[in-house]
Short mmCIF file of C-alpha atoms and ligand atoms in Angstrom, two decimals:
data_model
loop_
_atom_site.label_atom_id
_atom_site.label_comp_id
_atom_site.label_asym_id
_atom_site.label_seq_id
_atom_site.Cartn_x
_atom_site.Cartn_y
_atom_site.Cartn_z
CA MET V 1 -8.63 -31.55 16.46
CA PHE V 2 -5.95 -30.37 14.04
CA ASN V 3 -4.08 -33.23 12.38
CA PHE V 4 -1.35 -30.80 11.39
CA PHE V 5 1.38 -31.87 13.79
CA ASN V 6 0.50 -35.47 14.39
CA ALA V 7 0.84 -36.18 10.71
CA LYS V 8 4.42 -34.96 10.77
CA LYS V 9 5.62 -36.87 13.84
CA SER V 10 6.86 -39.73 11.70
CA ALA V 11 8.65 -37.41 9.35
CA GLY V 12 12.02 -38.08 10.95
CA ALA V 13 14.46 -35.88 12.74
CA SER V 14 16.41 -34.57 9.79
CA GLY V 15 14.18 -31.55 9.08
CA ALA V 16 15.56 -28.09 9.56
CA PRO V 17 14.98 -27.06 13.18
CA ARG V 18 13.60 -23.72 12.04
CA SER V 19 10.70 -25.38 10.22
CA LYS V 20 9.98 -27.46 13.33
CA GLU V 21 10.06 -24.38 15.49
CA LEU V 22 7.67 -22.58 13.15
CA ARG V 23 5.27 -25.53 13.43
CA ARG V 24 5.34 -25.18 17.20
CA TYR V 25 4.60 -21.46 16.96
CA ILE V 26 1.64 -22.12 14.65
CA GLU V 27 0.30 -24.71 17.07
CA ASP V 28 0.74 -22.20 19.87
CA ALA V 29 -1.08 -19.52 17.85
CA LEU V 30 -4.05 -21.86 17.30
CA GLU V 31 -4.21 -22.59 21.02
CA ARG V 32 -3.95 -18.96 22.03
CA LYS V 33 -6.38 -17.84 19.33
CA VAL V 34 -3.87 -15.42 17.89
CA ALA V 35 -2.26 -15.23 14.45
CA ILE V 36 1.34 -14.95 13.34
CA GLY V 37 2.00 -11.86 11.24
CA HIS V 38 3.55 -12.46 7.81
CA PHE V 39 5.10 -9.30 6.38
CA ASN V 40 6.56 -8.96 2.92
CA ILE V 41 9.83 -7.15 2.45
CA SER V 42 11.58 -5.80 -0.64
CA ASN V 43 14.75 -4.53 0.99
CA VAL V 44 16.70 -4.38 4.22
CA GLU V 45 14.60 -1.40 5.33
CA GLY V 46 11.58 -3.68 5.37
CA PHE V 47 13.50 -6.32 7.24
CA TRP V 48 14.43 -3.93 10.06
CA ALA V 49 10.90 -2.58 10.20
CA VAL V 50 9.52 -6.08 10.83
CA VAL V 51 12.08 -7.29 13.35
CA ASN V 52 12.13 -3.99 15.24
CA ALA V 53 8.34 -4.07 15.50
CA ALA V 54 8.40 -7.67 16.72
CA GLU V 55 10.87 -6.70 19.42
CA VAL V 56 8.71 -3.77 20.58
CA VAL V 57 5.48 -5.79 20.67
CA SER V 58 7.21 -8.77 22.33
CA LYS V 59 8.21 -6.46 25.19
CA GLU V 60 4.64 -5.19 25.49
CA ALA V 61 3.24 -8.71 25.45
CA GLY V 62 5.80 -10.17 27.83
CA ARG V 63 6.42 -13.09 25.48
CA ASP V 64 8.24 -13.72 22.23
CA ILE V 65 6.02 -12.67 19.35
CA PRO V 66 7.07 -14.67 16.27
CA VAL V 67 7.03 -13.07 12.83
CA ILE V 68 7.36 -14.43 9.33
CA ILE V 69 9.35 -12.52 6.74
CA GLY V 70 7.70 -13.09 3.37
CA VAL V 71 9.30 -12.63 -0.02
CA SER V 72 7.49 -13.06 -3.31
CA GLU V 73 9.42 -14.12 -6.41
CA GLY V 74 10.07 -10.49 -7.37
CA GLU V 75 10.93 -9.42 -3.83
CA ARG V 76 13.43 -12.22 -3.27
CA ASP V 77 15.02 -11.67 -6.65
CA PHE V 78 15.61 -8.06 -5.67
CA ILE V 79 17.26 -8.86 -2.31
CA GLY V 80 18.76 -12.15 -3.47
CA VAL V 81 17.24 -15.58 -2.79
CA THR V 82 20.09 -16.85 -0.64
CA GLN V 83 20.94 -13.40 0.72
CA THR V 84 17.45 -13.16 2.24
CA ARG V 85 18.06 -16.47 4.01
CA ALA V 86 21.42 -15.19 5.26
CA LEU V 87 19.83 -11.96 6.52
CA VAL V 88 17.26 -13.82 8.62
CA ASP V 89 19.85 -16.35 9.85
CA SER V 90 22.34 -13.71 10.94
CA TYR V 91 19.62 -11.87 12.87
CA ARG V 92 18.50 -15.10 14.52
CA ALA V 93 22.05 -16.06 15.43
CA GLN V 94 22.62 -12.68 17.02
CA THR V 95 19.32 -12.27 18.87
CA GLY V 96 17.72 -15.71 19.18
CA ARG V 97 14.39 -14.14 18.25
CA PRO V 98 11.72 -16.21 16.45
CA VAL V 99 11.90 -14.80 12.94
CA PHE V 100 11.02 -17.14 10.08
CA LEU V 101 11.35 -17.01 6.31
CA ASN V 102 8.63 -17.87 3.82
CA ALA V 103 8.76 -17.94 0.04
CA ASP V 104 5.46 -16.23 -0.75
CA HIS V 105 3.45 -16.97 -3.94
CA THR V 106 5.67 -19.23 -6.01
CA TYR V 107 4.30 -20.06 -9.41
CA SER V 108 6.54 -22.86 -10.74
CA PHE V 109 8.23 -26.04 -9.58
CA ASP V 110 11.66 -24.64 -10.51
CA ARG V 111 11.20 -21.67 -8.24
CA VAL V 112 9.92 -23.92 -5.44
CA LYS V 113 13.03 -26.07 -5.83
CA GLU V 114 15.21 -22.98 -5.58
CA VAL V 115 13.84 -21.91 -2.18
CA VAL V 116 13.74 -25.45 -0.81
CA ASP V 117 17.42 -25.80 -1.75
CA ALA V 118 18.15 -22.41 -0.19
CA GLY V 119 16.72 -23.65 3.14
CA TYR V 120 13.58 -21.52 3.41
CA ASP V 121 11.37 -22.51 6.37
CA SER V 122 8.21 -22.64 4.30
CA PHE V 123 6.87 -21.94 0.85
CA ILE V 124 3.62 -21.27 -0.92
CA TYR V 125 2.92 -22.93 -4.20
CA ASP V 126 0.29 -20.92 -6.05
CA GLY V 127 -1.42 -22.85 -8.80
CA THR V 128 -4.72 -21.00 -8.56
CA GLU V 129 -4.69 -20.01 -12.21
CA GLN V 130 -4.74 -23.68 -13.25
CA SER V 131 -7.66 -26.10 -13.22
CA PHE V 132 -8.33 -27.96 -9.96
CA ASP V 133 -6.71 -31.18 -11.24
CA ASP V 134 -3.65 -29.43 -12.68
CA ASN V 135 -3.24 -27.46 -9.47
CA VAL V 136 -3.40 -30.70 -7.44
CA ALA V 137 -0.80 -32.41 -9.66
CA ALA V 138 1.61 -29.45 -9.61
CA THR V 139 1.19 -28.97 -5.85
CA ARG V 140 1.90 -32.67 -5.23
CA LYS V 141 5.15 -32.43 -7.13
CA CYS V 142 6.23 -29.44 -5.02
CA VAL V 143 5.21 -31.19 -1.78
CA ALA V 144 7.21 -34.31 -2.71
CA TYR V 145 10.33 -32.30 -3.48
CA GLY V 146 10.04 -30.10 -0.39
CA ARG V 147 9.61 -33.05 1.97
CA SER V 148 12.46 -34.98 0.36
CA LYS V 149 14.84 -32.16 1.32
CA ASN V 150 13.28 -31.06 4.62
CA PRO V 151 10.55 -33.30 6.11
CA ASP V 152 9.39 -30.46 8.35
CA ILE V 153 9.18 -27.74 5.72
CA LEU V 154 5.81 -26.00 5.88
CA ILE V 155 3.90 -26.00 2.64
CA GLU V 156 0.94 -23.81 1.87
CA ALA V 157 -1.30 -23.85 -1.15
CA GLU V 158 -4.02 -21.51 -2.32
CA ILE V 159 -7.46 -22.46 -3.37
CA GLY V 160 -9.66 -19.83 -4.96
CA PHE V 161 -8.42 -16.72 -6.73
CA ILE V 162 -7.96 -13.47 -4.78
CA GLY V 163 -5.94 -11.42 -7.27
CA LYS V 164 -2.19 -11.18 -7.65
CA SER V 165 -0.82 -7.75 -7.02
CA SER V 166 0.01 -5.94 -3.80
CA LYS V 167 -1.06 -2.54 -5.02
CA VAL V 168 -3.50 0.21 -4.21
CA LEU V 169 -6.47 -0.69 -6.38
CA ASP V 170 -9.26 1.30 -7.99
CA GLY V 171 -11.65 -1.62 -7.63
CA ILE V 172 -11.90 -5.35 -6.92
CA PRO V 173 -9.23 -7.02 -9.10
CA GLU V 174 -10.36 -8.67 -12.34
CA GLY V 175 -11.24 -12.35 -11.92
CA VAL V 176 -11.86 -12.01 -8.21
CA LYS V 177 -15.43 -12.66 -7.16
CA ILE V 178 -16.33 -12.04 -3.57
CA SER V 179 -19.98 -13.08 -3.60
CA GLU V 180 -20.62 -16.27 -1.65
CA GLU V 181 -20.91 -18.70 -4.56
CA PHE V 182 -17.35 -17.89 -5.70
CA LEU V 183 -15.66 -18.30 -2.32
CA THR V 184 -13.65 -21.41 -1.59
CA LYS V 185 -16.03 -24.28 -0.84
CA PRO V 186 -15.28 -26.33 2.30
CA GLU V 187 -15.61 -29.70 0.54
CA GLU V 188 -13.40 -28.53 -2.32
CA ALA V 189 -10.77 -27.32 0.16
CA LYS V 190 -10.90 -30.68 1.92
CA ARG V 191 -10.49 -32.58 -1.34
CA PHE V 192 -7.56 -30.38 -2.30
CA ALA V 193 -5.85 -30.72 1.09
CA ASP V 194 -6.27 -34.51 1.12
CA ALA V 195 -5.02 -34.88 -2.45
CA THR V 196 -1.93 -32.71 -2.00
CA GLY V 197 -0.80 -33.23 1.61
CA VAL V 198 -0.17 -29.52 2.20
CA ASP V 199 0.15 -28.20 5.76
CA MET V 200 -1.83 -25.02 5.41
CA LEU V 201 -4.44 -23.59 3.09
CA ALA V 202 -5.10 -20.06 1.94
CA PRO V 203 -8.77 -19.84 0.97
CA ALA V 204 -10.68 -17.16 -0.89
CA VAL V 205 -13.04 -15.84 1.78
CA GLY V 206 -13.77 -12.30 0.66
CA ASN V 207 -10.14 -11.23 0.99
CA ILE V 208 -8.29 -9.57 -1.87
CA HIS V 209 -4.64 -8.97 -2.62
CA GLY V 210 -3.85 -5.29 -2.55
CA MET V 211 -6.11 -2.74 -0.95
CA LEU V 212 -8.83 -0.51 -2.28
CA LYS V 213 -8.13 3.16 -2.82
CA GLY V 214 -9.69 5.45 -0.23
CA GLY V 215 -11.95 2.84 1.30
CA LYS V 216 -12.06 -0.26 3.39
CA ASP V 217 -11.67 -3.65 1.76
CA PRO V 218 -14.81 -5.82 1.63
CA ALA V 219 -15.64 -7.62 4.85
CA LEU V 220 -14.35 -11.16 5.27
CA ASN V 221 -16.79 -14.03 5.23
CA ILE V 222 -16.20 -15.32 8.76
CA LYS V 223 -18.84 -18.04 8.50
CA ARG V 224 -17.07 -19.49 5.46
CA ILE V 225 -13.68 -19.39 7.19
CA LYS V 226 -15.14 -21.41 10.08
CA GLU V 227 -16.76 -23.93 7.73
CA ILE V 228 -13.48 -24.45 5.85
CA SER V 229 -11.50 -24.75 9.09
CA ASP V 230 -13.94 -27.32 10.50
CA GLU V 231 -13.81 -29.31 7.29
CA VAL V 232 -10.06 -29.36 6.47
CA LYS V 233 -8.71 -29.17 10.03
CA LEU V 234 -5.57 -27.41 8.85
CA PRO V 235 -4.36 -23.96 9.89
CA LEU V 236 -5.70 -21.34 7.48
CA VAL V 237 -3.70 -18.45 6.12
CA LEU V 238 -5.36 -15.16 5.35
CA HIS V 239 -3.80 -13.30 2.45
CA GLY V 240 -4.51 -9.71 1.58
CA GLY V 241 -4.42 -8.47 5.20
CA SER V 242 -4.04 -4.84 4.09
CA GLY V 243 -7.21 -2.79 4.29
CA ASN V 244 -9.24 -5.08 6.55
CA SER V 245 -10.57 -3.98 9.94
CA ALA V 246 -9.24 -5.14 13.32
CA GLU V 247 -12.67 -6.66 14.12
CA ASP V 248 -12.54 -8.72 10.94
CA PHE V 249 -9.08 -10.03 11.80
CA THR V 250 -10.05 -11.02 15.31
CA ALA V 251 -13.15 -12.83 14.09
CA ALA V 252 -11.15 -14.57 11.34
CA ILE V 253 -8.56 -15.71 13.88
CA ASP V 254 -11.31 -17.08 16.12
CA ALA V 255 -12.62 -18.98 13.10
CA GLY V 256 -9.31 -20.75 12.36
CA VAL V 257 -6.85 -18.34 10.75
CA ALA V 258 -3.30 -18.87 12.10
CA ILE V 259 -1.25 -16.58 9.83
CA VAL V 260 -2.16 -13.22 8.30
CA HIS V 261 -0.28 -11.72 5.35
CA VAL V 262 0.32 -7.99 5.05
CA ASN V 263 2.13 -6.32 2.17
CA THR V 264 0.40 -3.40 0.48
CA GLU V 265 0.07 -1.23 3.58
CA LEU V 266 3.83 -1.54 4.09
CA ARG V 267 4.49 -0.55 0.51
CA VAL V 268 2.31 2.53 0.84
CA ALA V 269 4.03 3.51 4.11
CA PHE V 270 7.44 3.09 2.43
CA ARG V 271 6.53 5.14 -0.62
CA ASP V 272 4.92 7.97 1.38
CA ALA V 273 7.82 8.20 3.83
CA LEU V 274 10.39 8.23 1.04
CA LYS V 275 8.55 10.95 -0.86
CA ALA V 276 8.33 13.06 2.29
CA ALA V 277 12.02 12.54 3.11
CA VAL V 278 13.19 13.52 -0.38
CA ALA V 279 10.88 16.55 -0.39
CA ALA V 280 12.03 17.67 3.06
CA HIS V 281 15.76 17.21 2.35
CA PRO V 282 16.29 17.91 -1.34
CA ASP V 283 20.07 18.19 -0.91
CA GLU V 284 20.50 14.98 1.05
CA VAL V 285 22.31 12.20 -0.84
CA ALA V 286 23.06 9.66 1.93
CA PRO V 287 20.71 6.73 1.30
CA TYR V 288 20.73 5.66 4.93
CA LYS V 289 19.48 9.10 5.96
CA LEU V 290 16.78 9.25 3.32
CA MET V 291 15.69 5.68 4.06
CA LYS V 292 15.58 5.89 7.85
CA PRO V 293 12.04 7.37 7.88
CA THR V 294 10.82 4.51 5.66
CA VAL V 295 11.90 2.01 8.33
CA VAL V 296 10.08 3.99 11.02
CA ALA V 297 6.91 4.28 8.91
CA MET V 298 6.79 0.58 8.01
CA GLN V 299 7.60 -0.39 11.60
CA GLN V 300 4.57 1.53 12.83
CA VAL V 301 2.31 -0.40 10.47
CA VAL V 302 3.80 -3.74 11.55
CA GLU V 303 3.49 -2.90 15.25
CA GLY V 304 -0.20 -2.09 14.83
CA LYS V 305 -0.88 -5.33 12.96
CA LEU V 306 1.07 -7.40 15.48
CA ARG V 307 -0.93 -5.95 18.36
CA THR V 308 -4.18 -6.81 16.61
CA PHE V 309 -3.13 -10.30 15.51
CA ASN V 310 -1.67 -11.14 18.94
CA ARG V 311 -4.35 -9.42 21.06
CA VAL V 312 -1.74 -7.27 22.77
ZN1 ZN M 401 -0.83 -13.60 -0.92
#
């Protein structure tokens, strides 16, 4: 079925073991019909929220639930590109838990090179604002560099535009069309995957980055997800996993989604908890006391998503 792992068997043994391990977890997710949660962080509070939640849900599930820490260009600049790697590594060394590190939406070759050199387990090159041919050429360059440094590094590309910001939105973001004719076409996805050699694809299937104010995000096009999965035979990644319903996620996972990204809901939980903490303790100046409730609030969101994605 999936040619994802077979293709990499000849890649040699020099790849970082973490990338190899992540490949095994993705394969396992496809077999179990579950998805790995990918959660963006901006600070160490976010980091603890994700790993604490994974520990809680792993206990409930009776198995290790893997998680991917995601950092966009802005997020990893704030924490530090190599410091984020060190944070994940130190946690792994101490606990042995399956926590992985992904460079989320990366818009240039130079920034791809930076995370490959820093030893990230995976990266996403996002060339969706370019023409199809330019996107293919730029993605190929990133794939070649990534594989030259780490043959097992997981590389994801996006096809179809779903918006850029992880914000609470007043409406569907400009440039994003969710009617059927504008969704990623299976044959186009296949052409792109074959031309670039990426490991995973993030299609536009009715998902949007960010989440809509006060309401539910538009429903995902499950039929299209299945068609793309059947055609490209690569694990699919669902971006914009804030604001969608549990039923939509489960159906999307059944149709071939192996990783789901969540960011905006965590940002909202952080902001609301921080506002409440400052309001409740106007004389408090210890950051670790003011920030503690933000960890708890984000952790609750992550736990809920992990239960849904992993059918716990
Ligand atoms: Zn995304």
